[in-house]
PDB file of C-alpha atoms in Angstrom:
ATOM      1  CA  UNK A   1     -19.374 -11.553  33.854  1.00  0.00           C
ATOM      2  CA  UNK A   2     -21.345  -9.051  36.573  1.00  0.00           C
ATOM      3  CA  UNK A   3     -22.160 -10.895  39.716  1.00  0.00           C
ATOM      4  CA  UNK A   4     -25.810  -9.439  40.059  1.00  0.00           C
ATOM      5  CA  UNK A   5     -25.609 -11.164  44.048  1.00  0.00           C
ATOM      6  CA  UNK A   6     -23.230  -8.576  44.835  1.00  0.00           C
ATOM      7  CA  UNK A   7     -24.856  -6.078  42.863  1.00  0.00           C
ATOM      8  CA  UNK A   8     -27.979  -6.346  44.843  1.00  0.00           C
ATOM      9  CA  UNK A   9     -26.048  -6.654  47.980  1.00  0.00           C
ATOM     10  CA  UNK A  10     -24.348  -3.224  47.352  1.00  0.00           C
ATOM     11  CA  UNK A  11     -28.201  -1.618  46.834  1.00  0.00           C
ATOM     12  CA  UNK A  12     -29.351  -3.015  50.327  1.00  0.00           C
ATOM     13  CA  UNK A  13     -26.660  -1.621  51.819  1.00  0.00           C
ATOM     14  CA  UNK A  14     -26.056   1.631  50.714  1.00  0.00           C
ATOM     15  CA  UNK A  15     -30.066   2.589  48.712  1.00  0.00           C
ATOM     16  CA  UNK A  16     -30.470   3.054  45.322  1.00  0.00           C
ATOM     17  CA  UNK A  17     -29.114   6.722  45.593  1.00  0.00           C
ATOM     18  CA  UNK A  18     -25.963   6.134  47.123  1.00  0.00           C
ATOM     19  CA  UNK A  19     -25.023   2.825  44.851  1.00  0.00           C
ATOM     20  CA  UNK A  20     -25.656   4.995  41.783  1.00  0.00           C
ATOM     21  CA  UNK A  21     -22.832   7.302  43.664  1.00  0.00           C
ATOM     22  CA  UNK A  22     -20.881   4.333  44.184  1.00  0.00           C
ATOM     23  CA  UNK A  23     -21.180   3.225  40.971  1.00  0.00           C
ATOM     24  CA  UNK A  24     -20.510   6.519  38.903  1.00  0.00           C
ATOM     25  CA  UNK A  25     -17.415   6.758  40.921  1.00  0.00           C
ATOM     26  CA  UNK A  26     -16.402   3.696  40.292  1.00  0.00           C
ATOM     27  CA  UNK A  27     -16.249   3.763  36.423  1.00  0.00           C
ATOM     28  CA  UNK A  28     -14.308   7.158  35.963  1.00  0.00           C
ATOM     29  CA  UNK A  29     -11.553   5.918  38.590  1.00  0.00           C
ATOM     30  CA  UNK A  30     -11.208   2.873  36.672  1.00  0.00           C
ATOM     31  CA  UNK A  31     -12.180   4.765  33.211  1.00  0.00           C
ATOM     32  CA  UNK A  32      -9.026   7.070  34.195  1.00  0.00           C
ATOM     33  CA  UNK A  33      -6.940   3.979  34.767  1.00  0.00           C
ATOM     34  CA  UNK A  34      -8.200   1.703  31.596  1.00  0.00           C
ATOM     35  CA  UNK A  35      -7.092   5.343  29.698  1.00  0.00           C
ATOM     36  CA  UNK A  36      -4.212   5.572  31.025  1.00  0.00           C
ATOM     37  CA  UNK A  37      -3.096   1.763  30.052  1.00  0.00           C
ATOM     38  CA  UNK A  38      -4.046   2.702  26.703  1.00  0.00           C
ATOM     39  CA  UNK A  39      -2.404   5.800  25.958  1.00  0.00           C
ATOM     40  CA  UNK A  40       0.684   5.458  28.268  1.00  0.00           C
ATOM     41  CA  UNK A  41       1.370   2.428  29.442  1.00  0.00           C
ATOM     42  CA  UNK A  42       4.209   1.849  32.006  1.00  0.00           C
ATOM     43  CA  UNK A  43       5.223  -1.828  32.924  1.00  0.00           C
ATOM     44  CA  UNK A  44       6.645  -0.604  36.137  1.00  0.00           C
ATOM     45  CA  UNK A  45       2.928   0.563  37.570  1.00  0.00           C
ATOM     46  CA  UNK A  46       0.970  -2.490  36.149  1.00  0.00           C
ATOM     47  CA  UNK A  47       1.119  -4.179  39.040  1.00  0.00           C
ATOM     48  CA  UNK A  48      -0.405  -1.099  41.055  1.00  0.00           C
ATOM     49  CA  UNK A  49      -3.121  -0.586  38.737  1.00  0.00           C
ATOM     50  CA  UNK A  50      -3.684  -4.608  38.120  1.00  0.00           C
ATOM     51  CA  UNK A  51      -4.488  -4.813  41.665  1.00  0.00           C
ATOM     52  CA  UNK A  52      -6.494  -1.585  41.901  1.00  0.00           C
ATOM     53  CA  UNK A  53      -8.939  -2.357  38.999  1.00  0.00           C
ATOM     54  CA  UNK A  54      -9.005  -6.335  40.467  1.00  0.00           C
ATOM     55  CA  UNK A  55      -9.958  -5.098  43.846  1.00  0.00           C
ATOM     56  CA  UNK A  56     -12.718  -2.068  42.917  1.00  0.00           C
ATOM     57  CA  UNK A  57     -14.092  -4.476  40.016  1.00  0.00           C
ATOM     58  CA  UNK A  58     -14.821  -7.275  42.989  1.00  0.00           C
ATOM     59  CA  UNK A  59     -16.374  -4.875  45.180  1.00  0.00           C
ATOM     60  CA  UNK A  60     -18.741  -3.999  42.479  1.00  0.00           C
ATOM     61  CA  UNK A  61     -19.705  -7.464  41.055  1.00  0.00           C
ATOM     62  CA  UNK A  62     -17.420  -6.983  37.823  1.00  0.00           C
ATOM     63  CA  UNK A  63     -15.948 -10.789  38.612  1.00  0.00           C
ATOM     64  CA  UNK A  64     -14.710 -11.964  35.028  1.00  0.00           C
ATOM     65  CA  UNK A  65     -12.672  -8.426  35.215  1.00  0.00           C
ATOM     66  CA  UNK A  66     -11.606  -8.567  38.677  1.00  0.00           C
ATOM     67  CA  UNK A  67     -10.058 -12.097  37.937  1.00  0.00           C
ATOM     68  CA  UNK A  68      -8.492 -11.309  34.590  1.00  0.00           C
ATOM     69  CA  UNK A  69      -6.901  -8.308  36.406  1.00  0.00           C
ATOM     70  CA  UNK A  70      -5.731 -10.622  39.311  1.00  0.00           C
ATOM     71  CA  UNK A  71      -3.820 -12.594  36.858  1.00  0.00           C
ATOM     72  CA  UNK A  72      -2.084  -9.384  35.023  1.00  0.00           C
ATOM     73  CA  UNK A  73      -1.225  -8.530  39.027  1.00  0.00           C
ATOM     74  CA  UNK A  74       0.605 -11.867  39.318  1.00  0.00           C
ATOM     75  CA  UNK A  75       2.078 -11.536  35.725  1.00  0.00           C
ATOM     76  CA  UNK A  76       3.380  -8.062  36.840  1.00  0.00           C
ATOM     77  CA  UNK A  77       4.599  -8.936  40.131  1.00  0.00           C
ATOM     78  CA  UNK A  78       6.659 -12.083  38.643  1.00  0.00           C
ATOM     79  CA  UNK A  79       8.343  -8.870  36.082  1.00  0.00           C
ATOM     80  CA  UNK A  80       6.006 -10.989  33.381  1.00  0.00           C
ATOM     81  CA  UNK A  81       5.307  -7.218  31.982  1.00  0.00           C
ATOM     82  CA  UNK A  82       4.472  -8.770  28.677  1.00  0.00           C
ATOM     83  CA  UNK A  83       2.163 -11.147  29.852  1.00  0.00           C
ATOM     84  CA  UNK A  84      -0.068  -8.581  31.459  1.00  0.00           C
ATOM     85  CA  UNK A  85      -3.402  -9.329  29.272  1.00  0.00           C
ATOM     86  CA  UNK A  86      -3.639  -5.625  28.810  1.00  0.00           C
ATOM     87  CA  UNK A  87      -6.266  -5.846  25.436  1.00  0.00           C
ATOM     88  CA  UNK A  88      -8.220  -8.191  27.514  1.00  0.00           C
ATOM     89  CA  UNK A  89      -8.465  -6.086  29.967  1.00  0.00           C
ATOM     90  CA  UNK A  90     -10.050  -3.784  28.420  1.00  0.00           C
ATOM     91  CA  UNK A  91     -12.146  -5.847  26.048  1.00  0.00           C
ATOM     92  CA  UNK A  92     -13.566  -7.043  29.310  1.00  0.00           C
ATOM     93  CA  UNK A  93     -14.084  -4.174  31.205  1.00  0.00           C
ATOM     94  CA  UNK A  94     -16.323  -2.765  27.669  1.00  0.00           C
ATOM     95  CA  UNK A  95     -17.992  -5.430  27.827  1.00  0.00           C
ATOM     96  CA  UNK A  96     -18.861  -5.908  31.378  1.00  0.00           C
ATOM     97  CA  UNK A  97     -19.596  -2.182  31.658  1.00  0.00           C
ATOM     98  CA  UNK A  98     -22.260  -2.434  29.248  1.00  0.00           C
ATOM     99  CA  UNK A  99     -23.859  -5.499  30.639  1.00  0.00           C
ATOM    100  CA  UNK A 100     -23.813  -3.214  34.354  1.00  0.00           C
ATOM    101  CA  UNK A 101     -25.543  -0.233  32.433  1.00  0.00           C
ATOM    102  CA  UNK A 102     -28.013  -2.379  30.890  1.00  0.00           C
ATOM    103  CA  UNK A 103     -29.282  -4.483  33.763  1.00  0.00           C
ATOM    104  CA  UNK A 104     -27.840  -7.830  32.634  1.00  0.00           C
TER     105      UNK A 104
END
């Protein structure tokens, strides 16, 4: 689910305090974006947001996320709007968010 490699990469490279920075940003962008899907979703911008959470969720080691949102990019791009695994999605992104906060 997290790939703890790329985790620890991120830390070398940027210190603890600015990965924490890093980090925090990255779950309210794609907090703001997961809401969004939830409370207004509109087919015409999944593709958009399918490839921004799929590219931010690689750069911070969220891999089962990044590729489930990699698919719903393709689905979207096809006009497969219904095939866009939004509930997986977000079942996913709980779930790997909570594995992030607690270490593994």
């Amino acid at each position: 689910m997290i790939n703890w490699n790329r985790v620890s990469e991120l830390k070398a490279e940027l210190g603890e305090d600015d990965f924490a920075e890093v980090a925090e940003l990255f779950l309210e962008e794609v907090e703001e974006v997961i809401c969004r899907l939830k409370s207004a979703p509109k087919p015409a911008q999944f593709e958009q947001d399918m490839h921004f959470l799929k590219s931010s969720s690689l750069n911070l080691g969220f891999d089962t996320l990044s590729k489930l949102c990699g698919d719903g990019e393709r689905e979207a791009a096809a006009g497969n709007y219904d095939a866009v695994p939004l509930i997986p999605v977000f079942q996913t992104y709980d779930a790997s968010k909570q594995a992030f906060l607690s270490g593994g």
